[in-house]
Structures are given as structure tokens and as C-alpha cells.
Amino acid sequence: MRIILLFILLLINAICVLSGIVYKVTADALNIRSGPGTNYSVVGLLKKNQLIYVTSQSKQWARFYKGYVSRSYLKKATGAVKYVTTTGLNFRVGPSTNKSIITTLNKGTVVNYYGRDPFNKGWGVTNRGYASMTYLKKKGGNGTSGGSSSGSVKTIPAGMGDSFSYMGWQLITDPSSNQYKLRAKYGMKFDSKGFGKINGKYVVAVTTYFGNVGDTLTFYFDNGKQINAVIGDIKNQNDPGCNKYGHNNGQVVLEFVVDRNGGFQGYGGNKTAYTQLPWLLETRVTKVKNTGHLSF
């Protein structure tokens, strides 16, 4: 009997099940493993400053929806922002409707929001679990997910908005995400230069400062040109060097969504945003106007 009690005490000491624990990664790269030990296989990778919601942990290992990570390279996340549910909303152990529900909160419930999930940007990491950003808004703010509302104009500070990157549209693979749902409704179409288009508008990735997936934008440039766009993806503002305007400390405000099989650099080719739109070399974004929203 004493042996059994001792075993139970050791087990309780080794594994502590917790809820509402959000951690930030402190290592440049952190292996995700299939079990709580370095002898288990690596199943993924986290980067510095990315966030996870931990459902259980021992003295050395923490578990989240993708596997186990060493606690030596985690610290409790701080700087949460108050967000409000816009409907009755399920909070889950992972960023998908396929994941188990932790709790369901009524419309108008305030939660602590820390940032986007690194693997599914349509979902947020909160103190209550993972939730779809479609149904969260910043407390006291307008619009879903703390984004810009229709008609609002954001001015880009000097020294920002002068670099232009891109991502492959095919990288969006989660059917539960808003990014995927938008593409499913309007189709994955590209122009002759390889840029994603919806209703003739460029598909782009921006931070939530400018809006949310499905919002339509107009980008204004200092050379007098304009680009009409649709938000097809959200930049991860937990990435190092990403501020509210964009990556590289706001230099990359506008990220094009392109054909991964269209010959772009990084995807087996030599195209860039500049080779396809050479006028981008001598200009920068000066302001961004949110012009509306596409239903999906």
C-alpha cells in the first residue's frame, strides 16, 4: 500500500495539469517532440517569441496541441490585451474546430489575448484557450479582431512601407481558417505575373492593424500609384521585428500572396515582387484605407 501511495505522489509531482497557461518561446528555435524527452522524435519547430497555450506540464516539459517542448526555453507570456467575444464562442485546446472544447463563453465575455497562433493565424491564443479571431474584438475598439473598420485610413510613418515581400497562397492549408474559407469561396486565381487576385484585387497579407481576412484595402504610394487589395492572410505580429505596421520594423507593410508554383524566389524560381512590378523599387506605401469587406 505504501508503494502505491508513493507512486501516486511521485506521479502528481511529475505531471501538473493546468489551464490558462500561455508561454512565449525564448530560444531562436525550439524543437517540438512527440513525447516529454529528448529521446522522442522531433515533430515540429517553434521560433522565438511565438506563443503556445499549455494544457499540462512537468518540471521539465510542457505539452500543447502539437506536442512537447522543453520548459527551459519558455517564459510566461505577458502584455495581454483585453478582447471581447462577439458571440457565444468555443475556446479549444488547439486552433481548429476539430480540437476539444475547453469552455464556451457567452457573447460579451472579456478574455486576455496574447497574439496569433504561429501555425494557424486565423486563431488567437488567450488565457482561456485558442479561439477564432473572427469572433473576438479588442475591448473598446471597432471591428472584429481589433482590426481597422471600413473607411478608416492608416498613415504609414516615414521610413516604413518601402519593402515588399510575398508568400505562396498554397501555404494556407487549414480548412477551418478564414484564409482557407475566403479562398474556397472566391477561388485561387492568379494573374499573368503570378499574383493572387480576387475580383481583380491583389490578395495580400497585412497585420490586423489594417483589418482582417476578407477586408478590402487601397494602398497609396508616394509616386501617386494605388493598389486595390483583399486581405487573404494575416502577418504574425509575434515574429521578431514585426510591429503593428509589418515585418522588419514596419518596412514590409505590404506582402503579396503569389503562386507558389509560379517561379518566385524561394519557390524554385527567380521572380520577386520587384521583377514583376518594377515601379515598387522607387516608392513606399504612405497610407492604407480600409474600404469594406467581402463575405465568405
Short mmCIF file of C-alpha atoms in Angstrom, two decimals, residues 28-281:
data_model
loop_
_atom_site.label_atom_id
_atom_site.label_comp_id
_atom_site.label_asym_id
_atom_site.label_seq_id
_atom_site.Cartn_x
_atom_site.Cartn_y
_atom_site.Cartn_z
CA ASP A 28 15.72 31.13 -31.51
CA ALA A 29 14.46 27.67 -32.46
CA LEU A 30 12.73 25.15 -30.19
CA ASN A 31 12.05 21.54 -31.14
CA ILE A 32 8.56 20.16 -30.69
CA ARG A 33 8.75 16.47 -29.74
CA SER A 34 6.32 13.58 -29.75
CA GLY A 35 6.91 12.94 -26.04
CA PRO A 36 8.41 14.57 -22.92
CA GLY A 37 12.10 13.83 -23.52
CA THR A 38 14.95 14.41 -25.96
CA ASN A 39 14.77 10.72 -26.90
CA TYR A 40 11.41 11.35 -28.59
CA SER A 41 11.25 12.30 -32.26
CA VAL A 42 11.09 15.92 -33.42
CA VAL A 43 7.67 16.68 -34.96
CA GLY A 44 7.93 20.42 -35.48
CA LEU A 45 9.66 23.69 -34.62
CA LEU A 46 8.79 26.86 -32.76
CA LYS A 47 10.57 30.19 -33.21
CA LYS A 48 11.49 32.91 -30.75
CA ASN A 49 8.57 34.92 -29.35
CA GLN A 50 5.93 32.54 -30.67
CA LEU A 51 3.10 31.71 -28.27
CA ILE A 52 1.60 28.42 -27.08
CA TYR A 53 -1.25 27.54 -24.76
CA VAL A 54 -0.03 24.78 -22.44
CA THR A 55 -2.54 22.21 -21.23
CA SER A 56 -0.18 20.22 -18.97
CA GLN A 57 3.41 20.33 -17.81
CA SER A 58 6.02 18.61 -15.68
CA LYS A 59 9.11 20.16 -14.14
CA GLN A 60 10.98 19.97 -17.46
CA TRP A 61 8.38 19.63 -20.24
CA ALA A 62 5.25 21.43 -21.38
CA ARG A 63 2.55 19.99 -23.60
CA PHE A 64 0.48 21.87 -26.17
CA TYR A 65 -1.60 20.76 -29.13
CA LYS A 66 1.35 19.90 -31.39
CA GLY A 67 3.48 18.01 -28.86
CA TYR A 68 6.00 18.62 -26.10
CA VAL A 69 8.61 21.36 -25.65
CA SER A 70 11.30 21.96 -23.06
CA ARG A 71 10.30 24.40 -20.33
CA SER A 72 13.88 25.66 -20.20
CA TYR A 73 13.11 27.77 -23.27
CA LEU A 74 9.72 29.10 -22.26
CA LYS A 75 8.57 32.02 -20.16
CA LYS A 76 5.09 33.03 -19.13
CA ALA A 77 3.61 35.42 -21.66
CA THR A 78 2.90 38.97 -20.56
CA GLY A 79 1.36 42.03 -22.12
CA ALA A 80 -2.09 40.59 -22.73
CA VAL A 81 -4.73 42.81 -24.31
CA LYS A 82 -8.39 42.70 -23.32
CA TYR A 83 -10.60 41.27 -26.08
CA VAL A 84 -14.34 40.64 -26.09
CA THR A 85 -16.30 37.76 -27.63
CA THR A 86 -18.77 38.94 -30.27
CA THR A 87 -20.92 35.80 -30.00
CA GLY A 88 -21.12 32.65 -27.90
CA LEU A 89 -17.64 31.26 -28.55
CA ASN A 90 -15.86 27.94 -28.01
CA PHE A 91 -12.30 28.06 -26.64
CA ARG A 92 -10.28 24.99 -27.55
CA VAL A 93 -7.05 23.15 -26.77
CA GLY A 94 -5.82 23.90 -30.30
CA PRO A 95 -6.55 26.26 -33.21
CA SER A 96 -9.14 24.20 -35.06
CA THR A 97 -12.78 23.25 -34.72
CA ASN A 98 -11.52 19.66 -34.61
CA LYS A 99 -9.82 20.29 -31.27
CA SER A 100 -11.51 19.63 -27.93
CA ILE A 101 -13.53 22.42 -26.32
CA ILE A 102 -12.20 23.72 -23.01
CA THR A 103 -15.05 26.12 -22.33
CA THR A 104 -17.79 28.07 -24.09
CA LEU A 105 -18.12 31.76 -23.21
CA ASN A 106 -21.13 33.97 -23.73
CA LYS A 107 -21.17 36.99 -26.02
CA GLY A 108 -19.51 39.99 -24.36
CA THR A 109 -17.10 37.97 -22.20
CA VAL A 110 -13.69 39.59 -21.73
CA VAL A 111 -10.56 37.45 -22.22
CA ASN A 112 -6.83 38.09 -22.17
CA TYR A 113 -5.50 37.95 -25.75
CA TYR A 114 -1.75 37.41 -26.25
CA GLY A 115 -1.36 37.03 -30.02
CA ARG A 116 -1.90 34.77 -33.02
CA ASP A 117 -1.19 31.07 -33.13
CA PRO A 118 2.05 30.59 -35.13
CA PHE A 119 0.63 27.77 -37.25
CA ASN A 120 -2.92 28.99 -37.85
CA LYS A 121 -3.05 32.77 -37.96
CA GLY A 122 -6.83 32.84 -38.02
CA TRP A 123 -6.83 31.77 -34.36
CA GLY A 124 -5.75 33.65 -31.26
CA VAL A 125 -4.02 32.49 -28.08
CA THR A 126 -5.89 33.56 -24.95
CA ASN A 127 -5.91 32.76 -21.26
CA ARG A 128 -8.98 30.57 -21.90
CA GLY A 129 -7.52 28.63 -24.82
CA TYR A 130 -7.49 29.04 -28.59
CA ALA A 131 -10.34 30.92 -30.29
CA SER A 132 -11.22 32.01 -33.80
CA MET A 133 -10.30 35.67 -34.30
CA THR A 134 -13.44 36.09 -36.38
CA TYR A 135 -15.40 36.30 -33.14
CA LEU A 136 -13.06 38.37 -31.00
CA LYS A 137 -12.62 42.13 -30.97
CA LYS A 138 -10.46 44.45 -28.95
CA LYS A 139 -12.31 45.77 -25.92
CA GLY A 140 -13.49 49.29 -26.62
CA GLY A 141 -12.49 49.03 -30.30
CA ASN A 142 -14.42 48.78 -33.55
CA GLY A 143 -14.47 45.80 -35.88
CA THR A 144 -13.56 42.17 -35.44
CA SER A 145 -10.18 41.12 -34.00
CA GLY A 146 -9.10 44.66 -33.25
CA GLY A 147 -8.68 45.47 -36.90
CA SER A 148 -9.40 48.57 -38.91
CA SER A 149 -13.02 49.38 -39.75
CA SER A 150 -14.37 50.29 -43.18
CA GLY A 151 -13.48 53.83 -44.19
CA SER A 152 -10.59 54.18 -41.76
CA VAL A 153 -7.22 55.38 -43.05
CA LYS A 154 -3.87 54.42 -41.55
CA THR A 155 -0.90 56.68 -42.25
CA ILE A 156 2.47 54.94 -42.56
CA PRO A 157 5.33 56.71 -40.75
CA ALA A 158 8.39 57.86 -42.70
CA GLY A 159 10.99 55.11 -43.11
CA MET A 160 8.36 52.37 -43.23
CA GLY A 161 6.46 50.70 -46.05
CA ASP A 162 9.34 50.70 -48.55
CA SER A 163 9.94 46.93 -48.86
CA PHE A 164 7.65 44.36 -50.49
CA SER A 165 7.61 40.63 -49.82
CA TYR A 166 5.39 37.72 -50.82
CA MET A 167 4.11 34.31 -49.69
CA GLY A 168 2.68 31.31 -51.53
CA TRP A 169 -1.10 31.08 -51.46
CA GLN A 170 -0.82 27.29 -51.42
CA LEU A 171 0.71 27.51 -47.90
CA ILE A 172 -2.79 28.08 -46.50
CA THR A 173 -4.00 24.55 -45.79
CA ASP A 174 -6.28 24.62 -42.72
CA PRO A 175 -9.94 24.27 -43.85
CA SER A 176 -11.16 25.80 -40.57
CA SER A 177 -9.25 29.07 -41.08
CA ASN A 178 -10.79 32.21 -42.54
CA GLN A 179 -7.92 32.38 -45.02
CA TYR A 180 -8.90 28.99 -46.42
CA LYS A 181 -12.64 29.78 -46.42
CA LEU A 182 -12.08 33.03 -48.32
CA ARG A 183 -10.05 31.24 -50.98
CA ALA A 184 -12.58 28.39 -51.18
CA LYS A 185 -15.40 30.83 -51.96
CA TYR A 186 -13.60 33.04 -54.49
CA GLY A 187 -11.14 30.54 -55.95
CA MET A 188 -7.34 30.50 -56.09
CA LYS A 189 -6.73 32.61 -59.18
CA PHE A 190 -3.52 34.29 -60.35
CA ASP A 191 -2.78 36.96 -62.92
CA SER A 192 -0.14 36.60 -65.65
CA LYS A 193 2.58 37.82 -63.28
CA GLY A 194 1.76 35.23 -60.61
CA PHE A 195 -0.06 37.48 -58.13
CA GLY A 196 -3.15 36.15 -56.39
CA LYS A 197 -6.32 38.01 -57.33
CA ILE A 198 -9.90 38.10 -56.05
CA ASN A 199 -12.38 40.13 -58.08
CA GLY A 200 -9.44 41.83 -59.79
CA LYS A 201 -7.88 42.91 -56.48
CA TYR A 202 -4.46 41.77 -55.26
CA VAL A 203 -4.56 39.23 -52.44
CA VAL A 204 -2.23 40.44 -49.67
CA ALA A 205 -1.06 39.71 -46.15
CA VAL A 206 -1.01 42.51 -43.58
CA THR A 207 -1.19 42.93 -39.81
CA THR A 208 -4.53 43.23 -38.05
CA TYR A 209 -3.81 46.96 -37.65
CA PHE A 210 -5.21 47.37 -41.17
CA GLY A 211 -8.07 44.88 -40.99
CA ASN A 212 -8.96 41.22 -41.07
CA VAL A 213 -9.27 38.40 -43.59
CA GLY A 214 -11.74 39.39 -46.30
CA ASP A 215 -11.38 43.14 -45.78
CA THR A 216 -10.71 45.22 -48.89
CA LEU A 217 -7.93 47.83 -48.84
CA THR A 218 -6.47 50.57 -51.00
CA PHE A 219 -2.70 51.12 -50.71
CA TYR A 220 -1.45 54.60 -51.59
CA PHE A 221 2.16 55.14 -52.72
CA ASP A 222 4.34 58.24 -52.72
CA ASN A 223 4.63 58.09 -56.52
CA GLY A 224 0.88 58.59 -56.86
CA LYS A 225 0.02 54.97 -57.67
CA GLN A 226 -2.65 52.94 -55.90
CA ILE A 227 -3.28 49.21 -55.42
CA ASN A 228 -6.66 47.73 -54.53
CA ALA A 229 -6.38 44.58 -52.45
CA VAL A 230 -8.12 41.94 -50.37
CA ILE A 231 -6.64 40.62 -47.12
CA GLY A 232 -6.01 36.93 -47.70
CA ASP A 233 -3.68 36.29 -44.77
CA ILE A 234 -2.57 37.89 -41.52
CA LYS A 235 1.05 38.60 -40.64
CA ASN A 236 2.28 37.08 -37.37
CA GLN A 237 2.97 40.09 -35.15
CA ASN A 238 4.81 37.84 -32.69
CA ASP A 239 7.61 37.41 -35.22
CA PRO A 240 10.83 39.18 -34.18
CA GLY A 241 10.98 42.67 -35.67
CA CYS A 242 7.28 42.80 -36.57
CA ASN A 243 5.43 45.85 -35.29
CA LYS A 244 1.81 46.89 -35.88
CA TYR A 245 2.66 48.11 -39.40
CA GLY A 246 4.50 44.99 -40.56
CA HIS A 247 7.72 42.97 -40.61
CA ASN A 248 11.26 44.39 -40.49
CA ASN A 249 10.10 47.03 -38.03
CA GLY A 250 7.38 48.22 -40.36
CA GLN A 251 9.35 48.29 -43.59
CA VAL A 252 7.23 45.48 -45.05
CA VAL A 253 3.67 46.80 -44.77
CA LEU A 254 2.51 45.04 -47.93
CA GLU A 255 3.10 41.34 -48.54
CA PHE A 256 1.72 39.93 -51.78
CA VAL A 257 0.12 36.48 -51.94
CA VAL A 258 1.51 34.70 -55.00
CA ASP A 259 1.54 31.42 -56.87
CA ARG A 260 3.96 29.11 -55.10
CA ASN A 261 4.35 27.25 -58.40
CA GLY A 262 4.83 30.44 -60.41
CA GLY A 263 8.62 30.72 -60.34
CA PHE A 264 9.20 33.06 -57.39
CA GLN A 265 12.43 33.09 -55.40
CA GLY A 266 12.22 30.68 -52.50
CA TYR A 267 9.88 28.51 -54.52
CA GLY A 268 12.29 27.33 -57.20
CA GLY A 269 12.42 30.43 -59.41
CA ASN A 270 13.86 33.94 -59.61
CA LYS A 271 10.79 36.17 -59.64
CA THR A 272 10.26 38.78 -56.92
CA ALA A 273 7.66 41.46 -56.33
CA TYR A 274 10.15 43.91 -57.87
CA THR A 275 10.76 41.95 -61.07
CA GLN A 276 7.02 41.70 -61.61
CA LEU A 277 6.20 45.29 -60.59
CA PRO A 278 9.44 47.28 -61.15
CA TRP A 279 7.89 50.58 -60.06
CA LEU A 280 7.91 49.25 -56.46
CA LEU A 281 11.69 49.80 -56.38
#
